PDB file of C-alpha atoms in Angstrom:
ATOM      1  CA  ASP A1398     -63.469 -66.597   0.701  1.00 67.00           C
ATOM      2  CA  ALA A1399     -62.774 -68.374  -2.610  1.00 79.00           C
ATOM      3  CA  GLY A1400     -60.583 -71.414  -2.183  1.00 94.00           C
ATOM      4  CA  VAL A1401     -58.236 -73.020  -4.713  1.00 97.00           C
ATOM      5  CA  THR A1402     -60.025 -74.199  -7.832  1.00 97.00           C
ATOM      6  CA  GLN A1403     -58.816 -76.626 -10.491  1.00 98.00           C
ATOM      7  CA  SER A1404     -60.087 -77.730 -13.872  1.00 97.00           C
ATOM      8  CA  PRO A1405     -60.935 -80.133 -15.290  1.00 97.00           C
ATOM      9  CA  THR A1406     -61.967 -82.576 -12.568  1.00 97.00           C
ATOM     10  CA  HIS A1407     -61.193 -85.666 -14.606  1.00 97.00           C
ATOM     11  CA  LEU A1408     -59.314 -86.249 -17.842  1.00 96.00           C
ATOM     12  CA  ILE A1409     -58.580 -89.297 -19.958  1.00 98.00           C
ATOM     13  CA  LYS A1410     -55.726 -89.130 -22.473  1.00 98.00           C
ATOM     14  CA  THR A1411     -53.814 -91.534 -24.700  1.00 98.00           C
ATOM     15  CA  ARG A1412     -50.076 -92.204 -24.491  1.00 98.00           C
ATOM     16  CA  GLY A1413     -48.075 -89.627 -26.433  1.00 98.00           C
ATOM     17  CA  GLN A1414     -50.710 -86.901 -26.164  1.00 98.00           C
ATOM     18  CA  GLN A1415     -50.324 -83.572 -24.386  1.00 98.00           C
ATOM     19  CA  VAL A1416     -52.469 -82.215 -21.536  1.00 98.00           C
ATOM     20  CA  THR A1417     -53.032 -78.835 -19.856  1.00 98.00           C
ATOM     21  CA  LEU A1418     -54.371 -78.515 -16.314  1.00 98.00           C
ATOM     22  CA  ARG A1419     -55.521 -75.233 -14.797  1.00 98.00           C
ATOM     23  CA  CYS A1420     -55.512 -73.722 -11.308  1.00 98.00           C
ATOM     24  CA  SER A1421     -56.789 -70.549  -9.678  1.00 98.00           C
ATOM     25  CA  PRO A1422     -55.239 -69.777  -6.286  1.00 97.00           C
ATOM     26  CA  LYS A1423     -57.054 -68.937  -3.081  1.00 96.00           C
ATOM     27  CA  SER A1424     -58.090 -65.303  -2.827  1.00 94.00           C
ATOM     28  CA  GLY A1425     -55.140 -63.189  -1.649  1.00 93.00           C
ATOM     29  CA  HIS A1426     -52.511 -65.775  -2.596  1.00 94.00           C
ATOM     30  CA  ASP A1427     -49.838 -65.153  -5.220  1.00 94.00           C
ATOM     31  CA  THR A1428     -47.737 -68.330  -5.239  1.00 94.00           C
ATOM     32  CA  VAL A1429     -48.805 -71.588  -6.854  1.00 96.00           C
ATOM     33  CA  SER A1430     -47.252 -75.040  -6.463  1.00 96.00           C
ATOM     34  CA  TRP A1431     -48.078 -78.218  -8.364  1.00 97.00           C
ATOM     35  CA  TYR A1432     -47.908 -81.732  -6.940  1.00 98.00           C
ATOM     36  CA  GLN A1433     -48.405 -85.200  -8.391  1.00 98.00           C
ATOM     37  CA  GLN A1434     -50.046 -87.839  -6.202  1.00 98.00           C
ATOM     38  CA  ALA A1435     -49.988 -91.467  -7.307  1.00 96.00           C
ATOM     39  CA  LEU A1436     -52.466 -93.875  -5.762  1.00 93.00           C
ATOM     40  CA  GLY A1437     -51.533 -94.711  -2.178  1.00 92.00           C
ATOM     41  CA  GLN A1438     -48.650 -92.226  -2.114  1.00 95.00           C
ATOM     42  CA  GLY A1439     -48.105 -88.766  -0.698  1.00 96.00           C
ATOM     43  CA  PRO A1440     -48.035 -85.748  -3.018  1.00 97.00           C
ATOM     44  CA  GLN A1441     -44.727 -85.200  -4.867  1.00 97.00           C
ATOM     45  CA  PHE A1442     -43.604 -81.632  -5.600  1.00 95.00           C
ATOM     46  CA  ILE A1443     -43.383 -80.759  -9.308  1.00 96.00           C
ATOM     47  CA  PHE A1444     -42.647 -77.012  -9.304  1.00 94.00           C
ATOM     48  CA  GLN A1445     -43.636 -73.644  -7.871  1.00 93.00           C
ATOM     49  CA  TYR A1446     -44.481 -70.343  -9.561  1.00 94.00           C
ATOM     50  CA  TYR A1447     -44.257 -66.805  -8.215  1.00 92.00           C
ATOM     51  CA  GLU A1448     -44.272 -63.533 -10.165  1.00 92.00           C
ATOM     52  CA  GLU A1449     -44.799 -65.575 -13.340  1.00 94.00           C
ATOM     53  CA  GLU A1450     -41.480 -67.388 -12.894  1.00 93.00           C
ATOM     54  CA  GLU A1451     -40.617 -70.959 -11.909  1.00 93.00           C
ATOM     55  CA  ARG A1452     -38.937 -70.602  -8.496  1.00 89.00           C
ATOM     56  CA  GLN A1453     -38.206 -74.193  -7.571  1.00 88.00           C
ATOM     57  CA  ARG A1454     -38.521 -77.564  -9.303  1.00 90.00           C
ATOM     58  CA  GLY A1455     -38.745 -81.137  -8.066  1.00 91.00           C
ATOM     59  CA  ASN A1456     -37.383 -84.272  -9.740  1.00 93.00           C
ATOM     60  CA  PHE A1457     -39.633 -84.255 -12.782  1.00 97.00           C
ATOM     61  CA  PRO A1458     -38.546 -84.356 -16.455  1.00 97.00           C
ATOM     62  CA  ASP A1459     -38.802 -81.429 -18.841  1.00 96.00           C
ATOM     63  CA  ARG A1460     -42.017 -82.936 -20.230  1.00 98.00           C
ATOM     64  CA  PHE A1461     -43.621 -81.192 -17.274  1.00 98.00           C
ATOM     65  CA  SER A1462     -43.817 -77.444 -17.742  1.00 98.00           C
ATOM     66  CA  GLY A1463     -45.895 -74.646 -16.352  1.00 97.00           C
ATOM     67  CA  HIS A1464     -46.940 -71.076 -16.563  1.00 97.00           C
ATOM     68  CA  GLN A1465     -48.303 -68.408 -14.247  1.00 97.00           C
ATOM     69  CA  PHE A1466     -50.462 -65.541 -15.463  1.00 97.00           C
ATOM     70  CA  PRO A1467     -50.626 -61.942 -14.177  1.00 97.00           C
ATOM     71  CA  ASN A1468     -53.789 -62.798 -12.202  1.00 96.00           C
ATOM     72  CA  TYR A1469     -51.744 -65.507 -10.364  1.00 97.00           C
ATOM     73  CA  SER A1470     -53.597 -68.415 -11.979  1.00 98.00           C
ATOM     74  CA  SER A1471     -51.422 -71.196 -13.336  1.00 98.00           C
ATOM     75  CA  GLU A1472     -51.262 -74.003 -15.868  1.00 98.00           C
ATOM     76  CA  LEU A1473     -49.458 -77.326 -15.794  1.00 98.00           C
ATOM     77  CA  ASN A1474     -48.571 -78.843 -19.143  1.00 98.00           C
ATOM     78  CA  VAL A1475     -47.427 -82.410 -19.670  1.00 98.00           C
ATOM     79  CA  ASN A1476     -46.116 -83.503 -23.081  1.00 98.00           C
ATOM     80  CA  ALA A1477     -45.637 -86.988 -24.515  1.00 98.00           C
ATOM     81  CA  LEU A1478     -47.812 -88.610 -21.861  1.00 98.00           C
ATOM     82  CA  LEU A1479     -46.739 -91.945 -20.388  1.00 98.00           C
ATOM     83  CA  LEU A1480     -48.882 -94.502 -18.591  1.00 97.00           C
ATOM     84  CA  GLY A1481     -46.947 -93.611 -15.418  1.00 97.00           C
ATOM     85  CA  ASP A1482     -48.247 -90.047 -15.582  1.00 98.00           C
ATOM     86  CA  SER A1483     -51.668 -91.294 -14.446  1.00 98.00           C
ATOM     87  CA  ALA A1484     -52.230 -89.632 -11.066  1.00 97.00           C
ATOM     88  CA  LEU A1485     -54.096 -86.966  -9.121  1.00 98.00           C
ATOM     89  CA  TYR A1486     -52.563 -83.568  -9.915  1.00 98.00           C
ATOM     90  CA  LEU A1487     -52.876 -81.084  -7.093  1.00 98.00           C
ATOM     91  CA  CYS A1488     -52.449 -77.350  -7.103  1.00 98.00           C
ATOM     92  CA  ALA A1489     -51.628 -75.528  -3.867  1.00 97.00           C
ATOM     93  CA  SER A1490     -51.409 -71.828  -3.152  1.00 95.00           C
ATOM     94  CA  THR A1491     -49.828 -69.594  -0.551  1.00 92.00           C
ATOM     95  CA  LYS A1492     -48.807 -65.962  -0.160  1.00 89.00           C
ATOM     96  CA  ALA A1493     -45.131 -65.104  -0.469  1.00 85.00           C
ATOM     97  CA  GLY A1494     -43.810 -63.832   2.847  1.00 81.00           C
ATOM     98  CA  GLY A1495     -46.958 -64.954   4.623  1.00 81.00           C
ATOM     99  CA  ALA A1496     -47.864 -68.053   6.616  1.00 82.00           C
ATOM    100  CA  PRO A1497     -46.095 -71.102   5.152  1.00 84.00           C
ATOM    101  CA  GLU A1498     -49.038 -73.516   5.007  1.00 89.00           C
ATOM    102  CA  GLN A1499     -50.192 -74.329   1.498  1.00 92.00           C
ATOM    103  CA  TYR A1500     -53.874 -74.681   0.635  1.00 95.00           C
ATOM    104  CA  PHE A1501     -54.802 -77.342  -1.876  1.00 97.00           C
ATOM    105  CA  GLY A1502     -57.428 -77.546  -4.575  1.00 98.00           C
ATOM    106  CA  PRO A1503     -59.592 -80.603  -5.235  1.00 97.00           C
ATOM    107  CA  GLY A1504     -57.201 -81.959  -7.848  1.00 98.00           C
ATOM    108  CA  THR A1505     -57.456 -83.183 -11.433  1.00 98.00           C
ATOM    109  CA  ARG A1506     -57.553 -86.951 -11.927  1.00 97.00           C
ATOM    110  CA  LEU A1507     -55.536 -87.767 -15.083  1.00 98.00           C
ATOM    111  CA  THR A1508     -55.788 -91.226 -16.604  1.00 98.00           C
ATOM    112  CA  VAL A1509     -53.429 -92.151 -19.440  1.00 98.00           C
ATOM    113  CA  THR A1510     -54.418 -95.193 -21.513  1.00 97.00           C
TER     114      THR A1510
ATOM    115  CA  GLU B 222     -32.668 -84.695   1.220  1.00 81.00           C
ATOM    116  CA  ASP B 223     -35.735 -84.208   3.413  1.00 87.00           C
ATOM    117  CA  GLN B 224     -37.474 -87.450   4.406  1.00 91.00           C
ATOM    118  CA  VAL B 225     -40.812 -88.104   6.105  1.00 96.00           C
ATOM    119  CA  THR B 226     -41.977 -91.517   7.340  1.00 97.00           C
ATOM    120  CA  GLN B 227     -45.471 -92.097   8.667  1.00 98.00           C
ATOM    121  CA  SER B 228     -46.728 -95.029  10.705  1.00 97.00           C
ATOM    122  CA  PRO B 229     -48.801 -97.052  10.789  1.00 97.00           C
ATOM    123  CA  GLU B 230     -49.808 -97.231   7.117  1.00 97.00           C
ATOM    124  CA  ALA B 231     -53.372 -98.052   8.124  1.00 98.00           C
ATOM    125  CA  LEU B 232     -55.261 -97.997  11.426  1.00 98.00           C
ATOM    126  CA  ARG B 233     -58.734 -99.267  12.252  1.00 98.00           C
ATOM    127  CA  LEU B 234     -60.339 -98.059  15.492  1.00 98.00           C
ATOM    128  CA  GLN B 235     -63.680 -98.495  17.132  1.00 98.00           C
ATOM    129  CA  GLU B 236     -65.662 -95.301  17.588  1.00 98.00           C
ATOM    130  CA  GLY B 237     -64.455 -93.672  20.816  1.00 97.00           C
ATOM    131  CA  GLU B 238     -61.132 -95.558  20.861  1.00 98.00           C
ATOM    132  CA  SER B 239     -58.302 -93.004  21.150  1.00 98.00           C
ATOM    133  CA  SER B 240     -54.933 -93.486  19.427  1.00 98.00           C
ATOM    134  CA  SER B 241     -51.936 -91.693  17.905  1.00 98.00           C
ATOM    135  CA  LEU B 242     -50.406 -91.431  14.444  1.00 98.00           C
ATOM    136  CA  ASN B 243     -46.659 -91.006  14.058  1.00 98.00           C
ATOM    137  CA  CYS B 244     -44.610 -88.868  11.676  1.00 98.00           C
ATOM    138  CA  SER B 245     -40.808 -89.196  11.786  1.00 97.00           C
ATOM    139  CA  TYR B 246     -38.777 -86.699   9.816  1.00 95.00           C
ATOM    140  CA  THR B 247     -35.212 -86.029   8.723  1.00 92.00           C
ATOM    141  CA  VAL B 248     -34.538 -82.470   7.644  1.00 87.00           C
ATOM    142  CA  SER B 249     -31.653 -80.102   8.195  1.00 81.00           C
ATOM    143  CA  GLY B 250     -33.274 -76.998   9.568  1.00 81.00           C
ATOM    144  CA  LEU B 251     -36.986 -77.574  10.018  1.00 85.00           C
ATOM    145  CA  ARG B 252     -38.987 -74.469   9.176  1.00 84.00           C
ATOM    146  CA  GLY B 253     -42.371 -76.054   9.701  1.00 90.00           C
ATOM    147  CA  LEU B 254     -44.197 -79.380  10.029  1.00 95.00           C
ATOM    148  CA  PHE B 255     -47.711 -79.658   8.652  1.00 96.00           C
ATOM    149  CA  TRP B 256     -50.612 -82.045   9.119  1.00 98.00           C
ATOM    150  CA  TYR B 257     -53.260 -82.472   6.461  1.00 98.00           C
ATOM    151  CA  ARG B 258     -56.402 -84.577   6.178  1.00 98.00           C
ATOM    152  CA  GLN B 259     -57.291 -86.083   2.804  1.00 98.00           C
ATOM    153  CA  ASP B 260     -60.597 -87.714   1.882  1.00 97.00           C
ATOM    154  CA  PRO B 261     -60.616 -90.205  -1.043  1.00 93.00           C
ATOM    155  CA  GLY B 262     -60.254 -88.502  -4.431  1.00 90.00           C
ATOM    156  CA  LYS B 263     -59.999 -85.004  -2.912  1.00 94.00           C
ATOM    157  CA  GLY B 264     -57.246 -82.508  -2.178  1.00 96.00           C
ATOM    158  CA  PRO B 265     -55.525 -82.380   1.225  1.00 98.00           C
ATOM    159  CA  GLU B 266     -57.193 -80.167   3.823  1.00 97.00           C
ATOM    160  CA  PHE B 267     -54.860 -78.172   6.067  1.00 96.00           C
ATOM    161  CA  LEU B 268     -55.049 -78.983   9.793  1.00 97.00           C
ATOM    162  CA  PHE B 269     -51.992 -77.727  11.714  1.00 95.00           C
ATOM    163  CA  THR B 270     -48.591 -76.084  11.443  1.00 95.00           C
ATOM    164  CA  LEU B 271     -45.936 -76.771  14.105  1.00 95.00           C
ATOM    165  CA  TYR B 272     -42.681 -74.843  14.189  1.00 91.00           C
ATOM    166  CA  SER B 273     -40.597 -75.944  17.171  1.00 92.00           C
ATOM    167  CA  ALA B 274     -40.111 -78.861  19.569  1.00 94.00           C
ATOM    168  CA  GLY B 275     -42.585 -78.820  22.418  1.00 96.00           C
ATOM    169  CA  GLU B 276     -45.270 -77.017  20.461  1.00 97.00           C
ATOM    170  CA  GLU B 277     -48.843 -78.394  20.531  1.00 97.00           C
ATOM    171  CA  LYS B 278     -51.931 -77.486  18.499  1.00 97.00           C
ATOM    172  CA  GLU B 279     -55.515 -78.694  19.024  1.00 97.00           C
ATOM    173  CA  LYS B 280     -58.642 -78.783  16.909  1.00 96.00           C
ATOM    174  CA  GLU B 281     -61.761 -80.609  18.062  1.00 96.00           C
ATOM    175  CA  ARG B 282     -60.709 -84.256  18.641  1.00 97.00           C
ATOM    176  CA  LEU B 283     -57.226 -83.795  17.156  1.00 98.00           C
ATOM    177  CA  LYS B 284     -54.029 -82.700  18.876  1.00 98.00           C
ATOM    178  CA  ALA B 285     -50.661 -82.415  17.131  1.00 98.00           C
ATOM    179  CA  THR B 286     -47.357 -82.408  19.005  1.00 98.00           C
ATOM    180  CA  LEU B 287     -43.752 -81.978  17.870  1.00 97.00           C
ATOM    181  CA  THR B 288     -40.346 -83.181  19.066  1.00 94.00           C
ATOM    182  CA  LYS B 289     -36.958 -82.763  17.416  1.00 91.00           C
ATOM    183  CA  LYS B 290     -37.372 -85.979  15.412  1.00 93.00           C
ATOM    184  CA  GLU B 291     -41.084 -86.724  15.180  1.00 97.00           C
ATOM    185  CA  SER B 292     -44.605 -85.470  15.401  1.00 98.00           C
ATOM    186  CA  PHE B 293     -47.707 -87.177  16.736  1.00 98.00           C
ATOM    187  CA  LEU B 294     -51.318 -86.656  15.782  1.00 98.00           C
ATOM    188  CA  HIS B 295     -53.428 -87.738  18.742  1.00 98.00           C
ATOM    189  CA  ILE B 296     -57.074 -88.469  18.099  1.00 98.00           C
ATOM    190  CA  THR B 297     -59.362 -88.584  21.133  1.00 98.00           C
ATOM    191  CA  ALA B 298     -62.718 -90.389  21.112  1.00 98.00           C
ATOM    192  CA  PRO B 299     -62.864 -90.489  17.293  1.00 98.00           C
ATOM    193  CA  LYS B 300     -66.093 -90.555  15.302  1.00 98.00           C
ATOM    194  CA  PRO B 301     -66.748 -92.226  11.905  1.00 97.00           C
ATOM    195  CA  GLU B 302     -66.448 -88.832  10.192  1.00 97.00           C
ATOM    196  CA  ASP B 303     -62.785 -88.721  11.267  1.00 98.00           C
ATOM    197  CA  SER B 304     -62.073 -91.536   8.800  1.00 98.00           C
ATOM    198  CA  ALA B 305     -59.579 -90.232   6.228  1.00 98.00           C
ATOM    199  CA  THR B 306     -55.903 -90.361   5.271  1.00 98.00           C
ATOM    200  CA  TYR B 307     -53.752 -88.105   7.432  1.00 98.00           C
ATOM    201  CA  LEU B 308     -50.658 -86.683   5.755  1.00 98.00           C
ATOM    202  CA  CYS B 309     -47.588 -85.175   7.379  1.00 98.00           C
ATOM    203  CA  ALA B 310     -45.294 -82.788   5.484  1.00 96.00           C
ATOM    204  CA  VAL B 311     -42.167 -80.772   6.262  1.00 93.00           C
ATOM    205  CA  HIS B 312     -40.739 -77.498   5.090  1.00 86.00           C
ATOM    206  CA  GLY B 313     -36.974 -77.767   4.838  1.00 73.00           C
ATOM    207  CA  PRO B 314     -34.209 -75.166   4.633  1.00 68.00           C
ATOM    208  CA  ASP B 315     -34.861 -72.058   2.571  1.00 60.00           C
ATOM    209  CA  ALA B 316     -32.520 -73.060  -0.250  1.00 54.00           C
ATOM    210  CA  SER B 317     -33.305 -70.199  -2.594  1.00 54.00           C
ATOM    211  CA  ASN B 318     -33.985 -67.566   0.046  1.00 52.00           C
ATOM    212  CA  PHE B 319     -37.429 -67.268  -1.472  1.00 54.00           C
ATOM    213  CA  GLY B 320     -39.643 -68.423   1.335  1.00 55.00           C
ATOM    214  CA  ASN B 321     -42.629 -70.696   0.927  1.00 58.00           C
ATOM    215  CA  GLU B 322     -41.116 -73.531  -1.043  1.00 73.00           C
ATOM    216  CA  LYS B 323     -41.882 -77.167  -1.562  1.00 85.00           C
ATOM    217  CA  LEU B 324     -43.452 -79.455   0.979  1.00 91.00           C
ATOM    218  CA  THR B 325     -42.062 -82.987   1.390  1.00 93.00           C
ATOM    219  CA  PHE B 326     -44.856 -85.407   2.276  1.00 96.00           C
ATOM    220  CA  GLY B 327     -45.014 -88.811   3.893  1.00 97.00           C
ATOM    221  CA  THR B 328     -47.195 -91.535   2.409  1.00 97.00           C
ATOM    222  CA  GLY B 329     -49.928 -91.017   4.996  1.00 98.00           C
ATOM    223  CA  THR B 330     -51.870 -93.051   7.545  1.00 98.00           C
ATOM    224  CA  ARG B 331     -55.247 -94.332   6.396  1.00 98.00           C
ATOM    225  CA  LEU B 332     -57.544 -94.092   9.427  1.00 98.00           C
ATOM    226  CA  THR B 333     -60.856 -95.954   9.600  1.00 98.00           C
ATOM    227  CA  ILE B 334     -63.272 -95.426  12.488  1.00 98.00           C
ATOM    228  CA  ILE B 335     -65.809 -98.228  12.882  1.00 97.00           C
ATOM    229  CA  PRO B 336     -69.219 -97.261  14.315  1.00 96.00           C
TER     230      PRO B 336
END
């Protein structure tokens, strides 16, 4: 049973640059959520995708955008990177109408210098 | 707005010393409370879902319980491999009538078990 996968594992970017993170959901899941986790904090919800549409969004600026593909995989894009964007970015998947628990991937560690 | 508060922030126990972690929540219309375990630098690992007051779930040395205002994660006779950060999260009202929406997390309890 393939779990949630994310790429890359680590990434170092410079302020002002743009970054794209990728996620493949757990087998059988069709809904993908993205979270940002700063050091020592709990994950913060960014947005959720289902049927290739953004269904719900947290308190994040428009610099954060996403996309979901027909195979349910997803991308998170962040433009005009700030030092404060340095964090662990987590992808979680679930199945719409199924059990509510979300399953997380290993995360992408983004460092902005 | 949904709020989750976890205590203590950090807990150090001797191997075999049982204890409990607390998760207090404020949400109008709880649809689920979740416990996760997170190892350093890794994604959270799902442990339990609780839906209603009085419900209990067990897995190995862990037992999660739920009341109308808080949840407890009891750890019995812990081992060093139980060392991790334990996160609590809630699922609030179904605002968009969609279903499985955002989780609101607490900041976690960092548990260290000393051999």
